mmCIF file of C-alpha atoms in Angstrom:
data_model
loop_
_atom_site.group_PDB
_atom_site.id
_atom_site.type_symbol
_atom_site.label_atom_id
_atom_site.label_comp_id
_atom_site.label_asym_id
_atom_site.label_seq_id
_atom_site.Cartn_x
_atom_site.Cartn_y
_atom_site.Cartn_z
ATOM 1 C CA GLN J 1 26.159 -1.176 -68.586
ATOM 2 C CA VAL J 2 26.632 -2.791 -64.901
ATOM 3 C CA GLN J 3 30.200 -2.728 -63.810
ATOM 4 C CA LEU J 4 31.849 -4.210 -60.532
ATOM 5 C CA VAL J 5 34.923 -3.028 -59.122
ATOM 6 C CA GLU J 6 36.752 -4.613 -56.269
ATOM 7 C CA SER J 7 39.735 -3.044 -54.013
ATOM 8 C CA GLY J 8 41.402 -3.969 -51.077
ATOM 9 C CA GLY J 9 43.383 -6.781 -51.818
ATOM 10 C CA GLY J 10 47.411 -7.083 -50.795
ATOM 11 C CA LEU J 11 49.908 -8.916 -49.093
ATOM 12 C CA VAL J 12 49.670 -9.336 -45.135
ATOM 13 C CA GLN J 13 51.384 -11.385 -42.724
ATOM 14 C CA ALA J 14 49.526 -14.202 -40.903
ATOM 15 C CA GLY J 15 47.243 -13.248 -38.145
ATOM 16 C CA GLY J 16 46.492 -9.723 -39.750
ATOM 17 C CA SER J 17 43.411 -8.044 -41.533
ATOM 18 C CA LEU J 18 42.152 -6.697 -44.550
ATOM 19 C CA ARG J 19 38.785 -5.441 -45.753
ATOM 20 C CA LEU J 20 37.768 -6.113 -49.550
ATOM 21 C CA SER J 21 35.432 -3.753 -51.132
ATOM 22 C CA CYS J 22 33.375 -4.680 -54.379
ATOM 23 C CA ALA J 23 31.483 -1.245 -55.453
ATOM 24 C CA VAL J 24 28.469 -1.697 -57.884
ATOM 25 C CA SER J 25 27.599 0.827 -60.671
ATOM 26 C CA GLY J 26 25.277 0.968 -63.633
ATOM 27 C CA SER J 27 21.615 0.895 -64.274
ATOM 28 C CA ILE J 28 20.092 -1.080 -61.854
ATOM 29 C CA ILE J 29 16.600 -1.677 -60.072
ATOM 30 C CA ARG J 30 17.528 -3.766 -57.292
ATOM 31 C CA ILE J 31 20.657 -5.742 -55.808
ATOM 32 C CA ASN J 32 19.598 -9.191 -54.752
ATOM 33 C CA ALA J 33 22.255 -11.735 -53.441
ATOM 34 C CA MET J 34 25.588 -10.882 -52.945
ATOM 35 C CA GLY J 35 28.992 -12.995 -52.499
ATOM 36 C CA TRP J 36 32.482 -13.367 -51.934
ATOM 37 C CA HIS J 37 34.352 -16.338 -53.686
ATOM 38 C CA ARG J 38 38.097 -17.449 -54.085
ATOM 39 C CA GLN J 39 40.267 -19.329 -56.186
ATOM 40 C CA ALA J 40 43.776 -20.298 -55.067
ATOM 41 C CA PRO J 41 46.283 -21.561 -57.612
ATOM 42 C CA GLY J 42 45.562 -25.400 -58.698
ATOM 43 C CA LYS J 43 42.105 -25.279 -56.906
ATOM 44 C CA GLN J 44 38.445 -24.660 -57.856
ATOM 45 C CA ARG J 45 36.545 -21.544 -57.106
ATOM 46 C CA GLU J 46 34.612 -21.823 -53.586
ATOM 47 C CA LEU J 47 32.034 -19.812 -51.968
ATOM 48 C CA VAL J 48 33.771 -18.133 -49.060
ATOM 49 C CA ALA J 49 30.600 -15.714 -47.672
ATOM 50 C CA ALA J 50 27.073 -15.028 -49.014
ATOM 51 C CA LEU J 51 24.690 -12.194 -47.733
ATOM 52 C CA SER J 52 21.122 -12.333 -49.027
ATOM 53 C CA ARG J 53 18.699 -9.455 -49.775
ATOM 54 C CA GLY J 54 17.214 -10.015 -46.448
ATOM 55 C CA GLY J 55 20.353 -10.065 -44.474
ATOM 56 C CA THR J 56 21.096 -13.442 -43.916
ATOM 57 C CA THR J 57 24.592 -14.661 -44.268
ATOM 58 C CA ASN J 58 26.598 -17.670 -44.705
ATOM 59 C CA TYR J 59 30.421 -18.711 -44.829
ATOM 60 C CA VAL J 60 32.403 -21.645 -45.728
ATOM 61 C CA ASP J 61 33.512 -23.249 -42.229
ATOM 62 C CA SER J 62 37.052 -22.300 -43.176
ATOM 63 C CA VAL J 63 36.223 -18.603 -42.325
ATOM 64 C CA LYS J 64 33.271 -18.723 -39.986
ATOM 65 C CA GLY J 65 34.306 -16.310 -36.905
ATOM 66 C CA ARG J 66 37.044 -14.751 -39.173
ATOM 67 C CA PHE J 67 35.603 -13.180 -41.815
ATOM 68 C CA THR J 68 32.259 -10.756 -42.014
ATOM 69 C CA ILE J 69 30.505 -10.090 -45.142
ATOM 70 C CA SER J 70 28.327 -6.897 -44.898
ATOM 71 C CA ARG J 71 26.773 -4.356 -47.764
ATOM 72 C CA ASP J 72 26.195 -0.639 -47.628
ATOM 73 C CA ASN J 73 22.703 -0.160 -49.872
ATOM 74 C CA ALA J 74 23.242 3.504 -50.228
ATOM 75 C CA LYS J 75 26.786 3.098 -51.723
ATOM 76 C CA ASN J 76 25.872 -0.394 -53.761
ATOM 77 C CA THR J 77 28.845 -1.777 -51.892
ATOM 78 C CA LEU J 78 30.040 -5.390 -50.619
ATOM 79 C CA TYR J 79 32.283 -5.660 -48.002
ATOM 80 C CA LEU J 80 34.555 -8.696 -46.548
ATOM 81 C CA GLN J 81 36.452 -7.929 -43.473
ATOM 82 C CA MET J 82 39.088 -10.414 -43.372
ATOM 83 C CA ASN J 83 40.737 -11.091 -39.753
ATOM 84 C CA SER J 84 43.094 -13.827 -38.499
ATOM 85 C CA LEU J 85 44.300 -14.233 -41.796
ATOM 86 C CA LYS J 86 45.895 -17.591 -42.792
ATOM 87 C CA PRO J 87 48.380 -18.509 -45.286
ATOM 88 C CA GLY J 88 45.366 -21.118 -46.589
ATOM 89 C CA ASP J 89 43.398 -17.611 -47.314
ATOM 90 C CA THR J 90 45.868 -16.923 -50.229
ATOM 91 C CA ALA J 91 43.562 -16.671 -53.117
ATOM 92 C CA VAL J 92 42.458 -14.269 -55.767
ATOM 93 C CA TYR J 93 38.933 -13.152 -54.289
ATOM 94 C CA TYR J 94 36.028 -12.575 -56.480
ATOM 95 C CA CYS J 95 32.898 -10.541 -55.831
ATOM 96 C CA ASN J 96 29.460 -11.875 -57.343
ATOM 97 C CA VAL J 97 26.097 -10.090 -57.893
ATOM 98 C CA ASP J 98 22.759 -11.523 -58.731
ATOM 99 C CA LEU J 99 20.487 -7.787 -59.872
ATOM 100 C CA ILE J 100 17.787 -7.022 -61.639
ATOM 101 C CA PRO J 101 18.983 -4.460 -64.465
ATOM 102 C CA TYR J 102 16.826 -1.688 -65.966
ATOM 103 C CA GLY J 103 16.197 -3.250 -69.249
ATOM 104 C CA PRO J 104 17.131 -6.576 -70.895
ATOM 105 C CA GLY J 105 20.176 -7.635 -69.771
ATOM 106 C CA PRO J 106 22.267 -10.560 -67.604
ATOM 107 C CA ARG J 107 21.450 -10.600 -63.878
ATOM 108 C CA ASP J 108 24.917 -12.358 -62.882
ATOM 109 C CA TYR J 109 28.054 -10.121 -62.577
ATOM 110 C CA TRP J 110 31.550 -10.700 -61.299
ATOM 111 C CA GLY J 111 33.897 -8.311 -60.009
ATOM 112 C CA GLN J 112 37.722 -8.659 -61.927
ATOM 113 C CA GLY J 113 39.256 -9.961 -58.705
ATOM 114 C CA THR J 114 41.397 -9.094 -56.314
ATOM 115 C CA GLN J 115 44.665 -10.809 -54.916
ATOM 116 C CA VAL J 116 45.080 -11.496 -51.392
ATOM 117 C CA THR J 117 48.312 -13.391 -49.978
ATOM 118 C CA VAL J 118 48.989 -14.085 -46.687
ATOM 119 C CA SER J 119 52.638 -14.800 -45.673
ATOM 120 C CA SER J 120 53.590 -17.294 -42.620
#
């Protein structure tokens, strides 16, 4: 059973920083692409940052220069360092992983979501 457990969300003032973590556990052969998505009230979920197996990163324009996605392969953990936060970053943040499990089963998994609220 593969599980993704997120942590690190919270309330922060504009200009502050937060670091989100997403720990992946279970019977896994390999983790491929990983990413962070967010969904604000009344808006569609959007991809914020992505990290390929080879280390290529991609960011939505609104967070470029402020957010950094990274992973610790030894810990099977994905991170999102968020600096210079703005009220517009307020949303529920979800991690997403594409992986190869041992045995039959899905390859796409989502975390439970963590709330990030940025006050002005």
